[in-house]
């Protein structure tokens, strides 16, 4: 007799709030496991899809189950699974809303989720499920932009060496928005791959971002930020910029143009700007959002022709590929790095409440803005 499953369903293209009702329990296929979710984390993309899902993810079929960041324990394993057994505590990225998957059984906002073996890692005993579930999409997006050859193409983290090479130690990557979910993970992954990181945040988060490994942190509102970045880059090679936040592309473009051209790789990986919630809650706001997206693409093309600097928005096209850089991080790096405490779940979790019915409440809080924390619901 299969377990009784429930989910927070998005029954139509703009369902809000979610409908909490029964969901099928789906057994795992080859190289898959089923986990009982004990904690799920909220990403901005979740509430955005409730308002403009047809614009950003027209491929989604309804009813669907959103949610990417999960943690829990394995209750069933499929054929050929070698890394996990029943009872193992795990966390990872649910793939239900991926364009190549589009499958409610793999959505995160439910009690039991089908997970791909290579998109999960073991949870060490010193990390709670509430802490572990914050990693998911943040780790995936960070790894994709940093290491995929289409974007910054940096060298992957080493799982054997404790120290950086001399050559890597002279290389610097800029990561803006260092206190955000993606920024927190990008800083750690870049540092543990042997690169120096300079970052930006609000002053209240300076110490937090430095603890993650950034050597220098600047106020993103500072009028002197370009000059200050150039000062600390003197004598180092700038290997690219991973940007999050409004105006970050322009700042990094100016830094790249003014830094020693011979030692600068002119690549910017764009993880997205902050989307004002009020812009997406009305029809006119949604239209203006689409217009601004098109405008940004045009400006990016003009900028590249004028400066030679390539700024590309990160598209997770092959995220569920078992050989992707994200799968490599989950399988080959995160387990040992977390166990050795060389990588920490970040940002810290803020638990909104318990139960599927609390997920909508968490999305509403996220929509209003959260800084230096990631919202979590326990199940």
Coordinates of C-alpha atoms in Angstrom, one line a residue:
X1 CA 0.0 0.0 0.0
X2 CA 1.7 3.3 -1.1
X3 CA 1.9 6.2 1.3
X4 CA -0.9 8.8 1.2
X5 CA 0.5 11.9 -0.6
X6 CA -0.7 15.5 -0.6
X7 CA 0.5 18.6 -2.5
X8 CA 0.1 22.3 -2.9
X9 CA -1.4 22.3 -6.4
X10 CA -1.3 25.1 -8.9
X11 CA -4.4 24.0 -10.8
X12 CA -4.5 26.7 -13.4
X13 CA -2.1 29.2 -14.9
X14 CA -2.6 31.8 -12.2
X15 CA -3.7 29.8 -9.2
X16 CA -3.4 31.8 -6.0
X17 CA -3.5 30.5 -3.3
X18 CA -2.4 27.0 -3.9
X19 CA -5.0 24.2 -3.6
X20 CA -4.0 21.8 -0.9
X21 CA -5.4 18.3 -1.8
X22 CA -4.4 14.7 -2.5
X23 CA -1.7 13.8 -5.0
X24 CA -0.7 10.5 -6.4
X25 CA 2.3 8.7 -4.9
X26 CA 4.6 8.0 -7.8
X27 CA 7.2 5.2 -7.5
X28 CA 10.8 6.0 -8.7
X29 CA 12.1 5.1 -12.1
X30 CA 15.7 4.1 -12.9
X31 CA 18.3 6.3 -11.2
X32 CA 15.5 8.0 -9.1
X33 CA 14.5 7.9 -5.5
X34 CA 11.4 9.0 -3.6
X35 CA 12.0 11.2 -0.6
X36 CA 9.6 12.1 2.2
X37 CA 10.0 15.9 2.4
X38 CA 10.5 17.3 5.8
X39 CA 11.5 20.9 4.8
X40 CA 11.1 22.9 1.6
X41 CA 12.6 26.3 0.8
X42 CA 11.0 29.2 -1.2
X43 CA 12.6 30.9 -4.2
X44 CA 11.4 34.1 -5.8
X45 CA 10.7 32.2 -9.0
X46 CA 7.9 30.3 -7.1
X47 CA 5.7 33.4 -6.5
X48 CA 6.7 34.9 -9.9
X49 CA 5.2 31.8 -11.6
X50 CA 1.9 32.3 -9.9
X51 CA 1.6 35.7 -11.6
X52 CA 3.4 35.3 -15.0
X53 CA 3.8 31.6 -15.4
X54 CA 2.5 31.6 -19.0
X55 CA 5.2 34.3 -19.9
X56 CA 8.2 32.7 -18.3
X57 CA 7.3 29.0 -18.5
X58 CA 4.7 28.6 -21.3
X59 CA 5.6 24.9 -21.5
X60 CA 4.1 24.1 -18.1
X61 CA 1.1 21.8 -18.1
X62 CA -1.6 22.3 -15.4
X63 CA -2.3 21.2 -12.8
X64 CA 1.3 21.3 -11.7
X65 CA 3.3 21.3 -8.5
X66 CA 6.0 24.0 -8.1
X67 CA 8.9 23.9 -5.7
X68 CA 12.6 23.1 -6.2
X69 CA 14.4 23.2 -2.8
X70 CA 13.7 20.1 -0.7
X71 CA 15.2 18.1 2.1
X72 CA 14.0 14.9 3.8
X73 CA 14.7 11.1 3.8
X74 CA 14.7 8.4 1.2
X75 CA 11.6 6.1 1.3
X76 CA 12.1 4.2 -2.0
X77 CA 14.9 3.7 -4.5
X78 CA 14.7 2.9 -8.2
X79 CA 16.7 0.6 -10.4
X80 CA 20.5 1.3 -10.7
X81 CA 20.6 3.7 -7.7
X82 CA 23.9 3.2 -6.0
X83 CA 24.5 6.3 -3.9
X84 CA 21.5 6.1 -1.6
X85 CA 19.4 3.6 0.4
X86 CA 16.1 3.8 2.3
X87 CA 16.4 6.0 5.4
X88 CA 19.2 8.2 4.1
X89 CA 18.8 11.9 4.8
X90 CA 19.2 13.9 1.6
X91 CA 18.6 17.3 0.1
X92 CA 18.5 18.6 -3.5
X93 CA 16.8 20.1 -6.4
X94 CA 13.4 18.8 -7.5
X95 CA 13.1 18.9 -11.3
X96 CA 9.3 19.0 -11.8
X97 CA 9.1 22.5 -13.5
X98 CA 12.2 22.0 -15.6
X99 CA 11.4 22.4 -19.3
X100 CA 12.7 18.9 -20.1
X101 CA 10.7 17.3 -17.3
X102 CA 7.4 19.1 -16.7
X103 CA 6.2 16.5 -14.3
X104 CA 4.1 17.1 -11.1
X105 CA 5.5 13.9 -9.5
X106 CA 8.9 15.7 -9.4
X107 CA 7.6 18.9 -7.9
X108 CA 8.8 20.0 -4.5
X109 CA 5.7 21.3 -2.8
X110 CA 4.3 18.0 -1.7
X111 CA 4.9 15.3 0.9
X112 CA 6.6 12.8 -1.4
X113 CA 8.8 13.8 -4.3
X114 CA 10.5 11.8 -7.0
X115 CA 14.1 12.9 -7.2
X116 CA 16.9 12.2 -9.7
X117 CA 19.8 10.5 -7.9
X118 CA 22.4 12.9 -9.4
X119 CA 20.5 16.0 -8.2
X120 CA 20.6 15.2 -4.5
X121 CA 23.4 14.9 -1.9
X122 CA 23.5 13.3 1.6
X123 CA 22.8 15.6 4.5
X124 CA 25.5 15.5 7.2
X125 CA 24.5 14.8 10.8
X126 CA 25.6 18.3 11.9
X127 CA 23.1 20.0 9.4
X128 CA 19.4 20.1 10.0
X129 CA 16.9 19.6 7.2
X130 CA 15.8 23.2 7.6
X131 CA 19.4 24.3 6.8
X132 CA 19.9 21.7 4.0
X133 CA 16.8 22.6 2.0
X134 CA 18.0 26.2 1.4
X135 CA 20.7 24.9 -1.0
X136 CA 18.8 23.5 -4.0
X137 CA 18.3 26.1 -6.7
X138 CA 20.9 28.4 -5.2
X139 CA 23.6 25.9 -5.6
X140 CA 22.4 24.9 -9.1
X141 CA 22.2 28.4 -10.5
X142 CA 25.5 29.4 -8.9
X143 CA 27.3 26.3 -10.3
X144 CA 25.8 26.7 -13.7
X145 CA 26.9 30.3 -14.1
X146 CA 30.4 29.8 -12.7
X147 CA 31.5 26.6 -14.3
X148 CA 29.4 26.0 -17.5
X149 CA 31.5 26.8 -20.6
X150 CA 28.7 28.9 -22.0
X151 CA 29.0 31.3 -19.1
X152 CA 32.1 32.0 -17.0
X153 CA 33.7 28.6 -17.6
X154 CA 35.8 28.5 -14.4
X155 CA 37.6 25.4 -13.2
X156 CA 35.5 23.1 -11.1
X157 CA 36.2 22.8 -7.3
X158 CA 38.8 20.2 -6.4
X159 CA 37.7 17.4 -4.1
X160 CA 41.2 16.4 -3.2
X161 CA 43.2 19.6 -2.7
X162 CA 42.8 21.7 0.4
X163 CA 44.8 24.6 -1.1
X164 CA 44.5 26.8 -4.3
X165 CA 47.2 26.8 -6.9
X166 CA 49.4 29.8 -7.3
X167 CA 47.9 30.4 -10.7
X168 CA 44.3 30.3 -9.4
X169 CA 45.2 32.4 -6.4
X170 CA 45.9 35.3 -8.8
X171 CA 42.5 35.1 -10.4
X172 CA 39.5 37.1 -9.2
X173 CA 35.8 36.7 -9.9
X174 CA 33.3 39.4 -9.0
X175 CA 30.0 38.1 -7.4
X176 CA 27.5 40.9 -6.8
X177 CA 24.5 40.4 -4.4
X178 CA 26.6 38.3 -2.1
X179 CA 24.0 38.0 0.6
X180 CA 21.4 36.6 -1.7
X181 CA 20.7 32.8 -2.0
X182 CA 22.5 32.5 -5.3
X183 CA 25.2 34.9 -4.4
X184 CA 25.9 33.1 -1.1
X185 CA 26.5 29.8 -3.0
X186 CA 28.4 31.4 -5.8
X187 CA 30.9 32.9 -3.4
X188 CA 31.6 29.6 -1.7
X189 CA 31.9 27.6 -4.9
X190 CA 34.3 30.1 -6.4
X191 CA 36.4 30.3 -3.3
X192 CA 36.6 26.6 -2.9
X193 CA 37.5 26.3 -6.6
X194 CA 40.6 28.4 -5.8
X195 CA 39.5 31.8 -6.9
X196 CA 39.5 35.1 -4.9
X197 CA 36.1 36.7 -4.7
X198 CA 35.1 40.4 -4.4
X199 CA 31.4 41.0 -3.7
X200 CA 28.7 43.6 -3.0
X201 CA 25.9 43.8 -0.5
X202 CA 24.3 46.3 1.9
X203 CA 26.6 47.3 4.7
X204 CA 24.5 45.3 7.3
X205 CA 25.5 42.1 5.5
X206 CA 29.3 42.8 5.0
X207 CA 30.4 40.5 7.8
X208 CA 28.1 37.7 6.6
X209 CA 29.4 37.9 3.0
X210 CA 33.1 37.9 4.3
X211 CA 32.4 34.8 6.4
X212 CA 31.3 33.1 3.2
X213 CA 34.8 33.7 1.7
X214 CA 34.7 37.1 -0.1
X215 CA 38.0 38.9 0.4
X216 CA 36.4 42.4 -0.1
X217 CA 32.8 43.5 0.1
X218 CA 31.5 46.8 -1.2
X219 CA 28.2 48.7 -0.7
X220 CA 26.3 48.3 -4.0
X221 CA 25.0 51.9 -3.6
X222 CA 28.4 53.4 -3.2
X223 CA 29.3 56.1 -5.8
X224 CA 33.0 54.9 -5.5
X225 CA 32.3 51.2 -6.1
X226 CA 34.0 51.1 -9.5
X227 CA 37.2 52.8 -8.3
X228 CA 37.3 50.7 -5.1
X229 CA 37.0 47.5 -7.1
X230 CA 39.7 48.6 -9.5
X231 CA 42.0 49.3 -6.5
X232 CA 41.7 45.7 -5.1
X233 CA 42.0 44.2 -8.6
X234 CA 45.4 45.8 -9.1
X235 CA 47.9 43.0 -9.9
X236 CA 45.2 40.3 -10.3
X237 CA 43.5 38.8 -13.3
X238 CA 39.7 39.3 -13.5
X239 CA 38.2 36.1 -14.8
X240 CA 34.6 37.2 -15.0
X241 CA 31.6 38.5 -13.1
X242 CA 28.6 36.7 -11.7
X243 CA 26.0 39.4 -11.2
X244 CA 22.8 39.6 -9.3
X245 CA 20.9 42.8 -8.7
X246 CA 19.9 46.0 -10.5
X247 CA 22.7 48.0 -12.0
X248 CA 25.3 45.3 -11.5
X249 CA 25.9 44.6 -15.1
X250 CA 26.8 48.3 -15.7
X251 CA 29.1 48.4 -12.8
X252 CA 31.0 45.2 -13.8
X253 CA 31.1 46.4 -17.4
X254 CA 32.9 49.6 -16.4
X255 CA 35.3 47.7 -14.2
X256 CA 36.2 45.3 -17.0
X257 CA 36.7 48.2 -19.4
X258 CA 39.1 50.0 -17.0
X259 CA 41.0 47.0 -15.6
X260 CA 44.1 45.8 -17.4
X261 CA 42.6 44.5 -20.7
X262 CA 45.2 41.9 -21.2
X263 CA 44.3 40.1 -18.0
X264 CA 40.6 40.5 -18.1
X265 CA 38.2 37.8 -19.4
X266 CA 35.2 39.8 -20.6
X267 CA 32.3 37.6 -19.5
X268 CA 29.4 38.4 -17.3
X269 CA 26.9 35.7 -16.1
X270 CA 23.6 37.3 -15.2
X271 CA 21.5 35.5 -12.6
X272 CA 18.8 38.1 -12.7
X273 CA 17.8 41.4 -11.3
X274 CA 15.4 42.0 -8.4
X275 CA 11.8 42.1 -9.8
X276 CA 9.6 44.6 -8.1
X277 CA 6.6 42.7 -6.8
X278 CA 4.2 45.5 -7.7
X279 CA 5.3 45.3 -11.3
X280 CA 3.8 41.8 -11.7
X281 CA 0.5 42.0 -9.8
X282 CA -1.3 44.0 -12.6
X283 CA -1.8 43.4 -16.3
X284 CA 0.0 46.7 -17.2
X285 CA 2.9 45.8 -14.9
X286 CA 3.3 42.4 -16.6
X287 CA 3.3 44.1 -20.0
X288 CA 5.9 46.6 -18.9
X289 CA 8.0 43.7 -17.4
X290 CA 8.0 42.0 -20.8
X291 CA 8.9 45.2 -22.6
X292 CA 11.8 45.8 -20.1
X293 CA 13.1 42.2 -20.7
X294 CA 13.2 42.8 -24.5
X295 CA 14.9 46.2 -23.9
X296 CA 17.5 44.5 -21.7
X297 CA 18.3 42.0 -24.5
X298 CA 18.7 44.8 -27.0
X299 CA 21.0 46.8 -24.6
X300 CA 23.1 43.7 -23.9
X301 CA 23.6 43.2 -27.7
X302 CA 24.6 46.8 -28.2
X303 CA 26.9 46.7 -25.2
X304 CA 28.7 43.6 -26.5
X305 CA 29.3 45.2 -29.9
X306 CA 30.6 48.4 -28.3
X307 CA 32.8 46.9 -25.5
X308 CA 33.4 43.3 -26.4
X309 CA 31.9 42.3 -23.0
X310 CA 29.5 39.4 -23.2
X311 CA 26.7 39.5 -20.7
X312 CA 24.5 36.4 -20.8
X313 CA 21.4 35.6 -18.7
X314 CA 21.8 32.2 -17.2
X315 CA 19.4 29.7 -18.7
X316 CA 19.4 26.3 -17.0
X317 CA 18.9 24.4 -20.3
X318 CA 20.5 21.1 -19.4
X319 CA 20.1 21.2 -15.6
X320 CA 18.7 17.7 -15.5
X321 CA 21.5 16.2 -17.6
X322 CA 23.3 13.6 -15.5
X323 CA 26.6 14.9 -16.8
X324 CA 25.9 18.6 -16.2
X325 CA 28.1 20.8 -14.0
X326 CA 25.3 20.9 -11.4
X327 CA 25.1 17.1 -11.3
X328 CA 28.9 17.0 -10.9
X329 CA 28.7 19.4 -7.9
X330 CA 25.9 17.4 -6.3
X331 CA 27.7 14.0 -6.8
X332 CA 31.4 14.8 -6.5
X333 CA 31.8 17.9 -4.4
X334 CA 29.0 18.8 -2.0
X335 CA 28.9 15.6 0.0
X336 CA 32.6 15.8 1.1
X337 CA 32.6 19.6 1.3
X338 CA 29.6 19.8 3.6
X339 CA 30.8 16.9 5.8
X340 CA 34.2 18.7 6.2
X341 CA 32.4 22.0 6.9
X342 CA 34.2 23.6 4.0
X343 CA 30.8 24.6 2.6
X344 CA 27.9 25.8 4.7
X345 CA 24.2 26.0 3.8
X346 CA 23.5 29.6 3.0
X347 CA 21.7 31.9 3.5
X348 CA 20.3 30.8 7.0
X349 CA 16.8 29.5 7.0
X350 CA 13.8 31.4 8.4
X351 CA 11.0 29.0 9.2
X352 CA 7.6 30.4 8.4
X353 CA 5.6 27.5 9.7
X354 CA 4.6 23.9 9.4
X355 CA 2.5 22.2 6.7
X356 CA 1.7 22.6 3.0
X357 CA -0.9 25.3 3.8
X358 CA 2.0 27.5 5.0
X359 CA 3.7 27.5 1.6
X360 CA 1.5 30.2 0.2
X361 CA 2.1 32.4 3.2
X362 CA 5.8 32.0 2.7
X363 CA 5.5 33.0 -0.9
X364 CA 3.6 36.2 0.1
X365 CA 6.4 37.1 2.5
X366 CA 9.0 36.4 -0.1
X367 CA 7.2 38.6 -2.6
X368 CA 7.4 41.5 -0.1
X369 CA 11.2 41.1 0.1
X370 CA 13.6 39.1 2.2
X371 CA 17.3 39.9 2.9
X372 CA 20.0 37.6 4.2
X373 CA 17.6 34.7 4.9
X374 CA 15.8 32.0 3.0
X375 CA 12.2 31.2 3.8
X376 CA 11.5 27.6 4.8
X377 CA 8.3 25.6 5.5
X378 CA 8.6 22.3 7.5
X379 CA 6.4 19.3 6.6

